[in-house]
Short mmCIF file of C-alpha atoms in Angstrom, two decimals:
data_model
loop_
_atom_site.label_atom_id
_atom_site.label_comp_id
_atom_site.label_asym_id
_atom_site.label_seq_id
_atom_site.Cartn_x
_atom_site.Cartn_y
_atom_site.Cartn_z
CA UNK V 1 -19.47 -5.15 -26.65
CA UNK V 2 -17.41 -3.36 -28.26
CA UNK V 3 -14.42 -0.69 -26.09
CA UNK V 4 -15.94 2.69 -25.95
CA UNK V 5 -14.05 4.88 -28.66
CA UNK V 6 -12.73 7.25 -26.07
CA UNK V 7 -9.92 6.67 -24.20
CA UNK V 8 -9.21 6.77 -20.63
CA UNK V 9 -6.40 9.00 -19.08
CA UNK V 10 -5.69 6.93 -16.60
CA UNK V 11 -3.55 8.58 -14.16
CA UNK V 12 -1.73 5.89 -11.98
CA UNK V 13 -3.49 5.21 -8.07
CA UNK V 14 -5.21 8.51 -6.39
CA UNK V 15 -4.77 7.05 -3.49
CA UNK V 16 -5.09 3.17 -1.33
CA UNK V 17 -7.44 3.82 1.37
CA UNK V 18 -7.19 2.02 4.52
CA UNK V 19 -7.67 1.22 7.61
CA UNK V 20 -6.62 2.52 11.23
CA UNK V 21 -7.44 2.01 14.93
CA UNK V 22 -4.33 4.54 15.44
CA UNK V 23 -4.80 8.21 12.95
CA UNK V 24 -2.55 9.51 15.03
CA UNK V 25 0.36 6.37 15.41
CA UNK V 26 -0.16 6.71 11.37
CA UNK V 27 0.13 10.00 10.53
CA UNK V 28 3.64 9.83 12.84
CA UNK V 29 4.47 6.27 11.42
CA UNK V 30 3.46 7.47 7.11
CA UNK V 31 4.62 11.64 7.38
CA UNK V 32 7.44 11.51 10.16
CA UNK V 33 9.07 7.06 9.21
CA UNK V 34 8.88 6.87 6.25
CA UNK V 35 8.43 10.94 3.87
CA UNK V 36 5.38 10.80 2.64
CA UNK V 37 3.92 13.52 3.34
CA UNK V 38 0.73 14.59 4.56
CA UNK V 39 -0.96 16.38 2.72
CA UNK V 40 -4.60 15.81 2.22
CA UNK V 41 -7.44 16.20 5.53
CA UNK V 42 -10.52 15.26 5.72
CA UNK V 43 -13.22 14.34 8.98
CA UNK V 44 -17.11 14.01 9.17
CA UNK V 45 -18.62 12.37 12.27
CA UNK V 46 -18.05 9.14 11.30
CA UNK V 47 -14.66 9.07 11.15
CA UNK V 48 -10.67 10.42 9.46
CA UNK V 49 -10.04 10.55 6.69
CA UNK V 50 -5.84 10.68 5.93
CA UNK V 51 -3.85 11.37 2.74
CA UNK V 52 -0.31 10.98 2.13
CA UNK V 53 2.30 12.14 -0.45
CA UNK V 54 3.80 8.96 -3.18
CA UNK V 55 4.69 9.84 -6.32
CA UNK V 56 2.66 13.29 -8.14
CA UNK V 57 -1.37 13.19 -7.96
CA UNK V 58 -0.34 9.49 -5.81
CA UNK V 59 -1.85 9.22 -1.92
CA UNK V 60 -2.10 6.25 0.48
CA UNK V 61 -5.04 7.58 2.56
CA UNK V 62 -6.49 5.93 5.62
CA UNK V 63 -9.91 6.00 7.56
CA UNK V 64 -10.01 6.46 11.36
CA UNK V 65 -13.79 5.01 12.40
CA UNK V 66 -15.51 6.83 15.12
CA UNK V 67 -16.87 4.43 17.89
CA UNK V 68 -16.59 1.22 15.75
CA UNK V 69 -14.42 -1.26 16.97
CA UNK V 70 -11.65 -3.17 14.55
CA UNK V 71 -10.27 -6.29 14.61
CA UNK V 72 -6.86 -5.66 14.06
CA UNK V 73 -4.53 -8.18 12.79
CA UNK V 74 -0.93 -8.75 11.46
CA UNK V 75 0.76 -11.05 9.60
CA UNK V 76 3.57 -11.12 6.92
CA UNK V 77 3.48 -10.69 3.35
CA UNK V 78 2.62 -12.84 1.00
CA UNK V 79 1.62 -15.39 3.72
CA UNK V 80 -2.27 -15.69 2.12
CA UNK V 81 -5.15 -14.93 5.55
CA UNK V 82 -9.17 -15.15 5.19
CA UNK V 83 -9.67 -12.35 7.58
CA UNK V 84 -7.33 -10.34 5.52
CA UNK V 85 -9.51 -6.87 5.95
CA UNK V 86 -6.68 -3.54 5.77
CA UNK V 87 -8.53 -2.73 2.54
CA UNK V 88 -10.68 -0.25 2.52
CA UNK V 89 -11.34 0.86 -0.95
CA UNK V 90 -9.28 1.72 -4.81
CA UNK V 91 -8.66 5.66 -6.16
CA UNK V 92 -7.50 5.12 -9.86
CA UNK V 93 -5.94 8.50 -10.06
CA UNK V 94 -7.82 10.85 -13.13
CA UNK V 95 -7.65 13.94 -15.56
CA UNK V 96 -9.77 16.65 -14.49
CA UNK V 97 -14.46 16.58 -14.73
CA UNK V 98 -14.35 15.85 -18.41
CA UNK V 99 -12.43 11.91 -17.42
CA UNK V 100 -14.63 11.23 -14.95
CA UNK V 101 -18.10 12.11 -16.67
CA UNK V 102 -16.04 10.58 -19.88
CA UNK V 103 -15.66 7.69 -17.74
CA UNK V 104 -19.18 7.52 -15.39
CA UNK V 105 -21.13 7.19 -18.94
CA UNK V 106 -18.95 4.29 -19.79
CA UNK V 107 -19.07 2.20 -17.14
CA UNK V 108 -22.91 2.68 -18.11
CA UNK V 109 -22.86 1.49 -21.79
CA UNK V 110 -21.40 -0.89 -20.01
CA UNK V 111 -23.98 -2.29 -17.90
CA UNK V 112 -21.69 -1.04 -14.96
CA UNK V 113 -23.60 0.34 -11.80
CA UNK V 114 -21.83 4.20 -11.21
CA UNK V 115 -22.76 7.09 -8.42
CA UNK V 116 -23.13 10.14 -9.82
CA UNK V 117 -19.95 12.50 -9.14
CA UNK V 118 -19.63 13.00 -5.67
CA UNK V 119 -17.57 16.26 -4.37
CA UNK V 120 -15.17 15.77 -1.68
CA UNK V 121 -13.80 19.79 -1.81
CA UNK V 122 -10.87 18.92 -3.21
CA UNK V 123 -11.30 15.97 -4.69
CA UNK V 124 -14.81 14.66 -7.54
CA UNK V 125 -15.15 11.14 -7.99
CA UNK V 126 -17.51 8.33 -8.54
CA UNK V 127 -18.09 4.95 -6.84
CA UNK V 128 -18.42 1.65 -8.90
CA UNK V 129 -17.39 -2.17 -8.26
CA UNK V 130 -15.47 -4.66 -10.41
CA UNK V 131 -17.25 -7.78 -10.56
CA UNK V 132 -14.82 -9.82 -6.90
CA UNK V 133 -17.27 -7.31 -5.91
CA UNK V 134 -13.87 -5.19 -4.65
CA UNK V 135 -15.19 -0.73 -3.71
CA UNK V 136 -13.50 1.24 -7.17
CA UNK V 137 -13.75 4.46 -6.58
CA UNK V 138 -12.11 6.94 -10.38
CA UNK V 139 -10.95 9.87 -8.52
CA UNK V 140 -9.32 14.33 -10.36
CA UNK V 141 -7.78 16.89 -8.15
CA UNK V 142 -9.20 19.99 -8.11
CA UNK V 143 -6.63 21.50 -5.74
CA UNK V 144 -4.27 18.96 -6.05
CA UNK V 145 -1.68 19.26 -2.75
CA UNK V 146 0.97 16.75 -4.17
CA UNK V 147 4.22 17.86 -5.86
CA UNK V 148 4.04 21.75 -3.63
CA UNK V 149 4.81 22.00 -0.07
CA UNK V 150 1.50 20.88 1.90
CA UNK V 151 0.47 24.49 4.36
CA UNK V 152 -0.92 22.08 7.72
CA UNK V 153 -3.20 25.23 8.80
CA UNK V 154 -5.02 25.13 5.25
CA UNK V 155 -8.06 23.75 5.92
CA UNK V 156 -9.35 23.91 2.42
CA UNK V 157 -7.21 20.55 2.47
CA UNK V 158 -6.04 19.48 6.21
CA UNK V 159 -10.01 19.86 6.80
CA UNK V 160 -10.55 17.94 10.09
CA UNK V 161 -11.32 20.19 13.07
CA UNK V 162 -10.45 18.54 15.46
CA UNK V 163 -7.20 16.75 13.96
CA UNK V 164 -5.22 13.98 15.44
CA UNK V 165 -1.67 15.95 17.74
CA UNK V 166 0.64 15.03 15.39
CA UNK V 167 -1.06 16.92 12.75
CA UNK V 168 -1.74 19.89 15.21
CA UNK V 169 2.65 19.21 15.83
CA UNK V 170 2.79 19.47 11.90
CA UNK V 171 0.28 22.93 11.69
CA UNK V 172 2.23 24.95 14.55
CA UNK V 173 5.15 23.26 14.57
CA UNK V 174 5.90 22.12 11.35
CA UNK V 175 7.75 19.47 12.22
CA UNK V 176 6.68 15.78 14.67
CA UNK V 177 7.40 15.52 18.46
CA UNK V 178 8.12 12.15 17.05
CA UNK V 179 7.68 9.40 15.36
CA UNK V 180 5.95 5.52 15.73
CA UNK V 181 8.52 2.51 14.85
CA UNK V 182 7.30 -0.81 14.45
CA UNK V 183 8.14 -4.85 14.73
CA UNK V 184 7.85 -7.25 12.43
CA UNK V 185 5.86 -10.09 12.71
CA UNK V 186 6.70 -13.87 12.02
CA UNK V 187 3.01 -15.48 11.43
CA UNK V 188 -0.51 -14.26 11.76
CA UNK V 189 -1.70 -12.27 15.12
CA UNK V 190 -5.30 -12.33 14.78
CA UNK V 191 -6.06 -9.79 17.20
CA UNK V 192 -4.10 -7.18 17.78
CA UNK V 193 -6.41 -5.33 20.20
CA UNK V 194 -7.89 -8.68 22.07
CA UNK V 195 -4.11 -10.13 22.41
CA UNK V 196 -2.50 -7.23 24.26
CA UNK V 197 -0.25 -7.35 20.61
CA UNK V 198 1.39 -3.47 19.52
CA UNK V 199 3.58 -3.84 16.60
CA UNK V 200 5.47 0.53 19.00
CA UNK V 201 8.55 -0.88 21.00
#
């Protein structure tokens, strides 16, 4: 099939969605240590979803699932491991609703299944998969929290009604009381919790 005439106006990675078993430590590390500012939070009974800015319009986001044990592991970078499952989905950044709708139509024209536009409040998205089964999302910020000072009391962006302690500290004191330190690993550790391993000193 020939390419459709309209080009897709990508703006980078909207968010890379990873998984954490400890959102408080994740905030303390990503916001406090890496200086990737916490710019938005979502929460529903099943999970929390927090967003950290790594560039204008671009974020790293984490899921913390409620009452769902996660088999965690650690491995050095570049070492293959069949159970490497920290990745949840990749969201690519688009400029506006028109671009989102145009991509949705393009996917359908190429025989790809795609969701309706989902309104998450501060972002709108469509969901689809690549041929490898990788979950993909395309999103645009309806209220872009990146590239400007964060207001941790703004309930439009910080929608978790019961945030982790680190977010309460940012909202109430404007800073974190402490951060999270980590350790390198020199081999694969299959299940951090089961083995009683912590990467914090």
